[in-house]
CSV table of C-alpha atoms in Angstrom, one decimal:
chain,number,residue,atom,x,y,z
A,3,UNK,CA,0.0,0.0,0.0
A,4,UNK,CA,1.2,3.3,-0.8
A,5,UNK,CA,-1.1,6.0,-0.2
A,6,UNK,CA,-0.2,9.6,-0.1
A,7,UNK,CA,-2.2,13.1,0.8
A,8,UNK,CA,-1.4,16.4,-0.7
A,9,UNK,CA,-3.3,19.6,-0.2
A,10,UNK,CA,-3.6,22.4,-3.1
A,11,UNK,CA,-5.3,26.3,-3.0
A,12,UNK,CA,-8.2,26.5,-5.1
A,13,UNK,CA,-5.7,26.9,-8.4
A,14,UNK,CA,-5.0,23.2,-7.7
A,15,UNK,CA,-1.0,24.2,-6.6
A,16,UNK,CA,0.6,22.0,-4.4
A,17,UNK,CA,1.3,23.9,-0.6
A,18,UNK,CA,3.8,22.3,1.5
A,19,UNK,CA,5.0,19.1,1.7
A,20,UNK,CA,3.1,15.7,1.5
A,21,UNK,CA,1.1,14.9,4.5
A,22,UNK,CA,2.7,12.1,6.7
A,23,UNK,CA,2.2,10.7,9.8
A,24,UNK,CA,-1.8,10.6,9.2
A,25,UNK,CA,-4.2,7.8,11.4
A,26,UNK,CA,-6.9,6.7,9.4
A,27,UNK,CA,-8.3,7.3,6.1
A,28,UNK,CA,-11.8,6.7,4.9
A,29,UNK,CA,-13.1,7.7,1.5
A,30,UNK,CA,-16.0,6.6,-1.0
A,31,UNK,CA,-16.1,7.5,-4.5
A,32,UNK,CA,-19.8,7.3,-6.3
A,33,UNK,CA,-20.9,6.8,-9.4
A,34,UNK,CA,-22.3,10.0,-10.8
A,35,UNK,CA,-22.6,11.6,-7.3
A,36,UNK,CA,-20.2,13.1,-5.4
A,37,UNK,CA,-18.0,11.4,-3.2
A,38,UNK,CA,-17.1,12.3,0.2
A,39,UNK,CA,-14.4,11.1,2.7
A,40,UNK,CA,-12.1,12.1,6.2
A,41,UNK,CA,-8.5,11.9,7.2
A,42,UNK,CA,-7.3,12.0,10.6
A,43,UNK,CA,-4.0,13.3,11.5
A,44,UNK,CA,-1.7,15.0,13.7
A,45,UNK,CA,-2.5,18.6,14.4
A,46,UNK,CA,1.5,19.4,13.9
A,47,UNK,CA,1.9,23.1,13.4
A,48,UNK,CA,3.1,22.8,9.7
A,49,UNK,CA,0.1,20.4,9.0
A,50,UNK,CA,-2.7,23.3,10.3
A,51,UNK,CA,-0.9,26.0,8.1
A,52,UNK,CA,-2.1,24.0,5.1
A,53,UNK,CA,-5.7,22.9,6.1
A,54,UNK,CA,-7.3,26.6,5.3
A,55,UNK,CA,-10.7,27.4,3.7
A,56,UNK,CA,-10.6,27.0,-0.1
A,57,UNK,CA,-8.3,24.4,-0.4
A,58,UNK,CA,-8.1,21.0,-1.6
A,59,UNK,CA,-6.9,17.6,-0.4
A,60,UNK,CA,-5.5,14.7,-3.1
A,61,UNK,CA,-5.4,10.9,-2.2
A,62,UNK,CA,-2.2,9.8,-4.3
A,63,UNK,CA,-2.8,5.8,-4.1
A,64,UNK,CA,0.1,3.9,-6.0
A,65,UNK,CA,1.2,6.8,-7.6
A,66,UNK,CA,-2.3,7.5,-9.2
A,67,UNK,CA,-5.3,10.3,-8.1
A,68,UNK,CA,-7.4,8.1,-6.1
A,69,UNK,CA,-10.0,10.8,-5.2
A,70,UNK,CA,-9.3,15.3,-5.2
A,71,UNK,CA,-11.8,17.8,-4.3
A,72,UNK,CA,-12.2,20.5,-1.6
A,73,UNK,CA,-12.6,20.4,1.9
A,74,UNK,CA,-15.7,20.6,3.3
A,75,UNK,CA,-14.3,20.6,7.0
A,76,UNK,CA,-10.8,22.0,7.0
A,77,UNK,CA,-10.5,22.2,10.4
A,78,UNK,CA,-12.1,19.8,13.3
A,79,UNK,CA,-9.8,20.3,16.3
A,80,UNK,CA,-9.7,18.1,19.5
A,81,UNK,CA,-6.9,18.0,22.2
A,82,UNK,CA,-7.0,16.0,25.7
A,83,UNK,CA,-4.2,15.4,28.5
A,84,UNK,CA,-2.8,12.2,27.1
A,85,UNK,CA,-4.3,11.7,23.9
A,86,UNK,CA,-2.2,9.6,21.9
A,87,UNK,CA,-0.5,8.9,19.4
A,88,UNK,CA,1.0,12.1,19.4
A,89,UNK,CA,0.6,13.7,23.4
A,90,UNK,CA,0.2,17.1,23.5
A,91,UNK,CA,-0.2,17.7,19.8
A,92,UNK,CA,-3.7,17.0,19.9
A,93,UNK,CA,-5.4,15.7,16.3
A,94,UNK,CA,-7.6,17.2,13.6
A,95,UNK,CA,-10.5,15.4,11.3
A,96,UNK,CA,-10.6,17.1,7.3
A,97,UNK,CA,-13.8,16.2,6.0
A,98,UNK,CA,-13.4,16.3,2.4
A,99,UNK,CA,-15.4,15.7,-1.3
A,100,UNK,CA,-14.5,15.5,-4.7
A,101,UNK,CA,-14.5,17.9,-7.8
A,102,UNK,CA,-18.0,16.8,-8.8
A,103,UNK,CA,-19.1,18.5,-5.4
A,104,UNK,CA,-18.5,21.7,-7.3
A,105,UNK,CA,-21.4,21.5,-10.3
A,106,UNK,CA,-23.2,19.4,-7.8
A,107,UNK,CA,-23.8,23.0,-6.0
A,108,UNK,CA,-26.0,24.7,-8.9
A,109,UNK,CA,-29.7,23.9,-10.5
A,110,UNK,CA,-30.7,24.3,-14.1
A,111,UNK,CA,-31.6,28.0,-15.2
A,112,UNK,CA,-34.6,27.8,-17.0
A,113,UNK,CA,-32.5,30.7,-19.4
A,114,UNK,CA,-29.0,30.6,-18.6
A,115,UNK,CA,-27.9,33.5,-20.4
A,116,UNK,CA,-30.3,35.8,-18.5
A,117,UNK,CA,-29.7,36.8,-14.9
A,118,UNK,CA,-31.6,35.3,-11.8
A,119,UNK,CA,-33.9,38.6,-11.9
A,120,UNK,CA,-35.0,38.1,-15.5
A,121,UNK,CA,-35.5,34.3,-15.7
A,122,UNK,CA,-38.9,33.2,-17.6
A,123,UNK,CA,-42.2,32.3,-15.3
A,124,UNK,CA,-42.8,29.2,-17.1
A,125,UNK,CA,-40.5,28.3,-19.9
A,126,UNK,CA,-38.0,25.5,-19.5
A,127,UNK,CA,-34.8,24.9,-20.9
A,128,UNK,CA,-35.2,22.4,-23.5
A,129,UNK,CA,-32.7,20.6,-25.8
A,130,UNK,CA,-34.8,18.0,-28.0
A,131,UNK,CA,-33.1,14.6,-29.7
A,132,UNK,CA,-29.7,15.0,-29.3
A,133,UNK,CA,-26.7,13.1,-28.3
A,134,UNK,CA,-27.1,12.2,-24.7
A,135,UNK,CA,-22.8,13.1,-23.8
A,136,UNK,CA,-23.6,16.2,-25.8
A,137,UNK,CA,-26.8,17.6,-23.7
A,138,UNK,CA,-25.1,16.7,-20.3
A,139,UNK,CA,-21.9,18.4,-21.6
A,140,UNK,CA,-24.1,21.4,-22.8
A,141,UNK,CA,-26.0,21.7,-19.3
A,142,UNK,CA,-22.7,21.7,-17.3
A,143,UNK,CA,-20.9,23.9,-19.4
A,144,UNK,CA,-24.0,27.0,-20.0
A,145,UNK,CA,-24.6,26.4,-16.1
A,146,UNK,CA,-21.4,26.6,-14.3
A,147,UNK,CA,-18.9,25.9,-17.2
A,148,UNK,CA,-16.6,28.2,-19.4
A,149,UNK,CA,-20.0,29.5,-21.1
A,150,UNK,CA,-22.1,30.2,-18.0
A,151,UNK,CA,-22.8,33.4,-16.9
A,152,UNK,CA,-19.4,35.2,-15.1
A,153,UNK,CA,-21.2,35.2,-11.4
A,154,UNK,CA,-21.9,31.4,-12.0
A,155,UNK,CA,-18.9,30.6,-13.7
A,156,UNK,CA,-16.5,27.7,-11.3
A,157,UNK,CA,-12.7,28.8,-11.4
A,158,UNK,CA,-10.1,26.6,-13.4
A,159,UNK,CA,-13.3,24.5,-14.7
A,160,UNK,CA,-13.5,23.1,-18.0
A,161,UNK,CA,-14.7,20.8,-19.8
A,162,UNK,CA,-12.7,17.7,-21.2
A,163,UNK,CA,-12.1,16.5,-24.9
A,164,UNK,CA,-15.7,14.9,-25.9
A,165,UNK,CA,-16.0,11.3,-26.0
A,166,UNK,CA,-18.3,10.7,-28.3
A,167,UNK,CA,-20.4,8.0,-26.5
A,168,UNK,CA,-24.3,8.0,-26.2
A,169,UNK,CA,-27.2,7.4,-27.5
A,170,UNK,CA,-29.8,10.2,-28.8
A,171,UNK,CA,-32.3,12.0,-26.3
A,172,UNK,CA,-33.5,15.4,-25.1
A,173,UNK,CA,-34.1,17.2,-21.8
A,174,UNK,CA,-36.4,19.6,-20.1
A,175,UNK,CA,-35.7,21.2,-17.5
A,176,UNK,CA,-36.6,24.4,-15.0
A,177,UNK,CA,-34.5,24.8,-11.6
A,178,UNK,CA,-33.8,21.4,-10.6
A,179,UNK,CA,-30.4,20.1,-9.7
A,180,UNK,CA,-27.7,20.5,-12.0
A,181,UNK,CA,-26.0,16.9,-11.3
A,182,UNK,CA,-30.2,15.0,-11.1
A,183,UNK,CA,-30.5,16.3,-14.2
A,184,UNK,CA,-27.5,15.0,-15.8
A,185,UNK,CA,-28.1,11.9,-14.0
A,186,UNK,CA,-31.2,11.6,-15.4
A,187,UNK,CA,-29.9,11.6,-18.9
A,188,UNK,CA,-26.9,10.1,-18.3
A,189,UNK,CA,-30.1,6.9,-17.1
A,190,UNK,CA,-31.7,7.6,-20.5
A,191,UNK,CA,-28.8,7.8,-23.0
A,192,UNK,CA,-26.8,4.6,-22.3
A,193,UNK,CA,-26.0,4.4,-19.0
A,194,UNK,CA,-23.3,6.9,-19.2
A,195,UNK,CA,-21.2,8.0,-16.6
A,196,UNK,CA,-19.6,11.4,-15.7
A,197,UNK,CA,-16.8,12.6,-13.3
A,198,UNK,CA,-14.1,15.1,-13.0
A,199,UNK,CA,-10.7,15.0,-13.3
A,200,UNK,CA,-7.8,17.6,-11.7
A,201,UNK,CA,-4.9,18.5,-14.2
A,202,UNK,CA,-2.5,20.8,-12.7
A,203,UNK,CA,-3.8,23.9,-13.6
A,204,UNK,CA,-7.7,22.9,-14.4
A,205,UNK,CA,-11.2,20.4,-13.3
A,206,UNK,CA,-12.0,18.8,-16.1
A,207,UNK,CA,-15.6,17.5,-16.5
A,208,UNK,CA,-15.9,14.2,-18.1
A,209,UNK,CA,-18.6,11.9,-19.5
A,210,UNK,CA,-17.6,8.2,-20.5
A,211,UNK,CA,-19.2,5.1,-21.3
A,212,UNK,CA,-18.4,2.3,-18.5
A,213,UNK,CA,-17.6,-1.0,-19.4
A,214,UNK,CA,-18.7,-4.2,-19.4
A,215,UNK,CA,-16.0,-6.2,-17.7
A,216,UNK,CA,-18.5,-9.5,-16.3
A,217,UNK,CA,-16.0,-11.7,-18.6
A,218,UNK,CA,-12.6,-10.6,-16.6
A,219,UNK,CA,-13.6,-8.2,-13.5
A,220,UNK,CA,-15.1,-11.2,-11.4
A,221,UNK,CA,-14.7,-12.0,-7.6
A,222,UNK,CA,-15.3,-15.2,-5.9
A,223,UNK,CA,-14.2,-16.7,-2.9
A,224,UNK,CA,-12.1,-19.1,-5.0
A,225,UNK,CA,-10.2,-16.5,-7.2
A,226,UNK,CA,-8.9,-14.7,-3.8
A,227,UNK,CA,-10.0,-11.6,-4.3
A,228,UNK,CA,-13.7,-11.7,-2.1
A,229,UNK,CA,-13.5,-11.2,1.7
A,230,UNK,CA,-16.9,-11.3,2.5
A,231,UNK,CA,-20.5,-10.5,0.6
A,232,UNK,CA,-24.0,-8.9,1.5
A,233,UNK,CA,-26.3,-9.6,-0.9
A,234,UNK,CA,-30.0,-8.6,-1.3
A,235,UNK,CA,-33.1,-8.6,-4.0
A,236,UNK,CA,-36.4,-7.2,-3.1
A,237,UNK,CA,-39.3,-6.6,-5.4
A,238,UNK,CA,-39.8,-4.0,-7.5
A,239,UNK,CA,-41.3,-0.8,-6.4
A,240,UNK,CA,-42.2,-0.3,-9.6
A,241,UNK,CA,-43.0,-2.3,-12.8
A,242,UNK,CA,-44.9,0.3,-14.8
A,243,UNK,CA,-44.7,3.8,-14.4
A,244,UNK,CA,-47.8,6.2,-15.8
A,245,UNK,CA,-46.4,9.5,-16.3
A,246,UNK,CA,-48.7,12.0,-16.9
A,247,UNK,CA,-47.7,15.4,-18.4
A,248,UNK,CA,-48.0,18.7,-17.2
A,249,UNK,CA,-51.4,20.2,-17.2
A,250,UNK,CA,-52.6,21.9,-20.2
A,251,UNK,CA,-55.0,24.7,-20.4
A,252,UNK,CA,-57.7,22.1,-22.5
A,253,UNK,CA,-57.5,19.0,-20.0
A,254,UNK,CA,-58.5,16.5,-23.1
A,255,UNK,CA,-55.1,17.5,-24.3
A,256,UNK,CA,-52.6,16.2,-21.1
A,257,UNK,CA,-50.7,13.5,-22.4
A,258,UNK,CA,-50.8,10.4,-20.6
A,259,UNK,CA,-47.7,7.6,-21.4
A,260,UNK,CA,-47.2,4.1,-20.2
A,261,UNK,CA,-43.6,3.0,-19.7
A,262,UNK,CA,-42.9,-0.8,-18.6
A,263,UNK,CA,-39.9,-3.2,-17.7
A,264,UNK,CA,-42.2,-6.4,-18.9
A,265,UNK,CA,-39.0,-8.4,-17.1
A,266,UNK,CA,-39.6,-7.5,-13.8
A,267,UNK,CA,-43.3,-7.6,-13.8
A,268,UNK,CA,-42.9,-11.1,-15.3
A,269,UNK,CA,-40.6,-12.2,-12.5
A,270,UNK,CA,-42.4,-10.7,-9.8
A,271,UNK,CA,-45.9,-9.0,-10.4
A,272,UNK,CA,-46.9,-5.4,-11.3
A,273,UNK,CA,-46.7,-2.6,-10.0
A,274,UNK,CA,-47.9,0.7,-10.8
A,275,UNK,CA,-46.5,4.1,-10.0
A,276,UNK,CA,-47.9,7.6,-10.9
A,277,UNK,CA,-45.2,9.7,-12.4
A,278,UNK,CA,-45.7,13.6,-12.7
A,279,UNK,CA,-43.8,14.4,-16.1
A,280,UNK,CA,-41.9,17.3,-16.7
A,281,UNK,CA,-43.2,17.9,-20.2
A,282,UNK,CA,-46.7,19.0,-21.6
A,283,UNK,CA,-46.2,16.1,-24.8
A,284,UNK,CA,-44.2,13.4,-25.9
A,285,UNK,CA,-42.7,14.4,-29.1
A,286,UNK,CA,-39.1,14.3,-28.2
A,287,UNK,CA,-39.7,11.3,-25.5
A,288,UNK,CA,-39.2,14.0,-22.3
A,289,UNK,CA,-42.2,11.7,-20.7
A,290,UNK,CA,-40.6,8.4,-21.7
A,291,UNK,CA,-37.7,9.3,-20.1
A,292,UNK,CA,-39.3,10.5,-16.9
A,293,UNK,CA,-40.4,6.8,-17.1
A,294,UNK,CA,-37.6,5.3,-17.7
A,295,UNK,CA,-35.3,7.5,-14.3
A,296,UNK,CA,-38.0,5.6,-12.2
A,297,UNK,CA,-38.0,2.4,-13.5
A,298,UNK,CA,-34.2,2.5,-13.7
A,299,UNK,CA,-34.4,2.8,-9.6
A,300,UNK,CA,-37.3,0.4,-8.9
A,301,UNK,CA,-38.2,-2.5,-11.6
A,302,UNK,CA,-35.3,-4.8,-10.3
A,303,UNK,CA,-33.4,-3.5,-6.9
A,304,UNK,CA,-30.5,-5.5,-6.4
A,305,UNK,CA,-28.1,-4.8,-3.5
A,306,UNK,CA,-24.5,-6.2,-3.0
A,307,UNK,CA,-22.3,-5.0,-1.0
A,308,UNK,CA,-18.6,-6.7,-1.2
A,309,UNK,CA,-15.3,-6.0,0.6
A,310,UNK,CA,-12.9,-6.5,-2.1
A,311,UNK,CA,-9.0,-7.3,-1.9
A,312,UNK,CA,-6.7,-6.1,-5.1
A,313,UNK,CA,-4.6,-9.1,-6.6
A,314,UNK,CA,-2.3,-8.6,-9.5
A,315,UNK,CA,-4.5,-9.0,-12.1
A,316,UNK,CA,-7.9,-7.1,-10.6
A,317,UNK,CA,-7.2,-3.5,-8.8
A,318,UNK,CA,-10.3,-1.0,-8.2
A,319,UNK,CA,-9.3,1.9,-9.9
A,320,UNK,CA,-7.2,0.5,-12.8
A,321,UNK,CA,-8.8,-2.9,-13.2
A,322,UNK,CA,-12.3,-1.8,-12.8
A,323,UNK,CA,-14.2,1.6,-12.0
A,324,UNK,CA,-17.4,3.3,-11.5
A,325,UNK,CA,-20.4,2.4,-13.8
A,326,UNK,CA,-18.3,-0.8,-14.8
A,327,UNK,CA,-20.5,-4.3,-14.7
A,328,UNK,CA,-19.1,-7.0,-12.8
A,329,UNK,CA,-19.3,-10.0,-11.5
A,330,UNK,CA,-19.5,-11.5,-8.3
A,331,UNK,CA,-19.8,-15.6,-7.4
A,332,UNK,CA,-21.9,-16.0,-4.4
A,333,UNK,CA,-20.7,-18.6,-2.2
A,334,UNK,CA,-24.0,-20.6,-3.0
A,335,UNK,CA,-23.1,-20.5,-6.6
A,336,UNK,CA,-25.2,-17.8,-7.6
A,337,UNK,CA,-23.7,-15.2,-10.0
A,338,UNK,CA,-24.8,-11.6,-9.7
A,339,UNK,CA,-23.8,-9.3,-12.8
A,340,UNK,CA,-24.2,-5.5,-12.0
A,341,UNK,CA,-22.7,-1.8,-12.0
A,342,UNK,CA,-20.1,-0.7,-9.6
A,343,UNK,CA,-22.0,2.1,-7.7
A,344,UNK,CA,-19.6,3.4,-5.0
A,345,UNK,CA,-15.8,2.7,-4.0
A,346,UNK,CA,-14.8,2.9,-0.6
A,347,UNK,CA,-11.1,3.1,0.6
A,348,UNK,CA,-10.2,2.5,4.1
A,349,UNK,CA,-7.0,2.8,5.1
A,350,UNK,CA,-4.5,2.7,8.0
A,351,UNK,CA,-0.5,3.0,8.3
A,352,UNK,CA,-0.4,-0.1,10.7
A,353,UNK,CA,-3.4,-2.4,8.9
A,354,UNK,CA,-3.1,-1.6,5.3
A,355,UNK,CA,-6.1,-0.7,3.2
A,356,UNK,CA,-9.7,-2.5,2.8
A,357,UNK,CA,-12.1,-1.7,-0.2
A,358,UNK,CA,-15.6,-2.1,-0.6
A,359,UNK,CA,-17.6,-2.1,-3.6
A,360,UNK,CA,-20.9,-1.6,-3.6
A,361,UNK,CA,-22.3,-3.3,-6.8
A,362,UNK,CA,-26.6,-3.2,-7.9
A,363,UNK,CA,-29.2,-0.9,-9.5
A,364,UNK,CA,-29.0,2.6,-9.0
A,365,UNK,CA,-30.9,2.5,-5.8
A,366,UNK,CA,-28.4,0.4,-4.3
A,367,UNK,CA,-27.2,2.6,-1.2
A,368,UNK,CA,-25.2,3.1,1.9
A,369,UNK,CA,-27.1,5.9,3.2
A,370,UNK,CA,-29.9,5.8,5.4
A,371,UNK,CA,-33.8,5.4,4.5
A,372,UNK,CA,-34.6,9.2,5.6
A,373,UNK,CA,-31.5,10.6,3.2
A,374,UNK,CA,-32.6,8.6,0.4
A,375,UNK,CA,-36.5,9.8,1.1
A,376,UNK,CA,-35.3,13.5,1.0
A,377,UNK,CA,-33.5,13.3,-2.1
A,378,UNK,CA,-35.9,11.2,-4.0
A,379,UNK,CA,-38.5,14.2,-2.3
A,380,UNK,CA,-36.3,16.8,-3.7
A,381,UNK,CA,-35.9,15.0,-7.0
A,382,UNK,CA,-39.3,15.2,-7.5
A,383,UNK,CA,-39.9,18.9,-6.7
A,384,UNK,CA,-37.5,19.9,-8.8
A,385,UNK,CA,-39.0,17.8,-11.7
A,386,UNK,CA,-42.9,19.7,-11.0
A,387,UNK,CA,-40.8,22.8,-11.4
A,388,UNK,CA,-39.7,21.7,-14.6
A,389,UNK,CA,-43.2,22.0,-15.7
């Protein structure tokens, strides 16, 4: 294990000198979400002076960017009589994020050329079949990107070289979360992922099309590489979603659309969920897609949670990323194919590192019931105020 922390001011320039003599080291990196993490340390003199507001903390693992972003918590200061493993020192927690935390701060402008005092009362912003890379690329970039207006506009931000991966779709959108919406195209236009990525001088935003590894990223019991497994498949909350679209000023005209996963209610039974769309029609499949986000979530929740050891020939991070499929052998022979939603490093000087993966649908989670029911609440507000 070689793991390594640096900490850089908001131009992404290295201050100091690497950060040794740290405790502990948790850290989770999420698939299209932002990831979040703590290091605890020392509270030597020359270690405060770099943990200031505005800057940034890098875990270097095996001489590659494991996770960069700023901290959240620079500061978290404690001191007893005693306290080991440094007496008299005392120790401080940084509770830190990654670059993605940055866009993850804005919603969608219904005009983003116009100023918050001159936005429309009801029109959204719309971008109708087109490439699904292209629109998320086009959201980031007139929202907080290089073309954004100059109050909105992130520091050293860009975006990266396009990768020229998805399938055709279209968006409409009107002050809902930046990063929800992207996600909800991303869902929509091939499963694509997107992330950032620190150069020296810049964040570059990035959307890529994960990989299907289920051939050569596999863990099992016998190959070494699986420690222990949690797995769990519950019906679907949802097997057909009826979206309805937004109200129109001649009801006879609302638009009503079915959208099914005939697998799931095969396998298990139906189950029907009213959806309020974020479109008046269907023309450019903005109600489809509304469809499809839920059904993404609900038709077939799968849930497995492994702790993961790197071998040679399988590392997380090189081997295998976010969004990849994988596979994991169950000890009772079952084999479970799914996407790599979350990474989690945990790491000591004196016990070496553990990582989990946490592999399953896209409402496969760590976090408790109560977060996940006030983001799927805010989700949802954000999408009536998209019509």
């Amino acid at each position: 294990m070689a793991i390594d922390l640096l900490i850089t001011d908001g131009n992404l320039t290295v201050v100091g000198d690497p950060i040794g003599h740290w405790t502990s080291l948790d850290c989770t990196r999420r698939f299209n979400e932002p990831g979040s993490g703590t290091v605890e340390l020392p509270a030597y003199p020359e270690v405060m002076a770099q943990l200031q507001p505005g800057y940034r903390l890098m875990v270097i693992r095996d001489g590659q960017v494991w996770m960069s972003g700023p901290m959240e918590i620079p500061q978290d200061y404690s001191w007893s009589i005693g306290e080991s493993p440094e007496p008299g020192v005392g120790k401080v927690t940084v509770e830190f994020t990654d670059d993605l935390a940055l866009p993850a701060g804005y919603i969608t402008w219904a005009d983003p050329t116009a100023t918050w005092a001159n936005q429309p009362d009801t029109a959204a912003y719309s971008i109708t079949n087109t490439n699904a890379e292209t629109i998320i690329r086009t959201l980031v970039d007139v929202n907080c990107g290089p073309s954004a207006l100059a109050a909105r506009r992130l520091a050293n931000f860009a975006l990266d070289t396009a990768a020229g991966v998805g399938t055709t779709t279209s968006v409409n959108t009107r002050f809902e979360g930046l990063l929800e919406t992207c996600r909800r195209v991303a869902v929509d236009g091939g499963g694509l992922g997107f992330r950032t990525r620190a150069t020296s001088t810049q964040i570059l935003f990035e959307v890529y099309a994960p990989q299907d590894l289920t051939a050569t990223a596999r863990f099992s019991t016998g190959l070494g590489n699986l420690r222990s497994v949690q797995y769990k498949q519950s019906a679907p909350t949802i097997t057909h979603a009826l979206v309805q679209g937004s109200e129109v000023e001649a009801p006879a005209d609302r638009i009503f659309v079915e959208v099914s996963h005939a697998t799931a209610a095969s396998d298990w039974w139906r189950v029907e969920q009213l959806i309020d769309g974020s479109a008046e029609t269907d023309t450019d499949g903005e109600l489809t897609q509304d469809g499809n986000a839920e059904l993404a979530e609900g038709a077939a929740p799968i849930e497995l949670a492994t702790v993961t050891v790197d071998t040679e020939d399988l590392r997380a991070g090189a081997d295998f990323d976010l969004g990849d499929k994988v596979t994991v052998e169950l000890p009772t022979g079952l084999e479970v194919a799914d996407v790599v939603r979350s990474i989690h490093l945990q790491a000591t000087p004196t016990s070496g590192e553990y990582v989990t993966t946490l592999i399953g649908s896209p409402e496969a989670t760590s976090d408790p019931r109560m977060v996940q029911l006030v983001r799927k609440l805010g989700r949802r507000l954000g999408r009536l105020e998209a019509r």
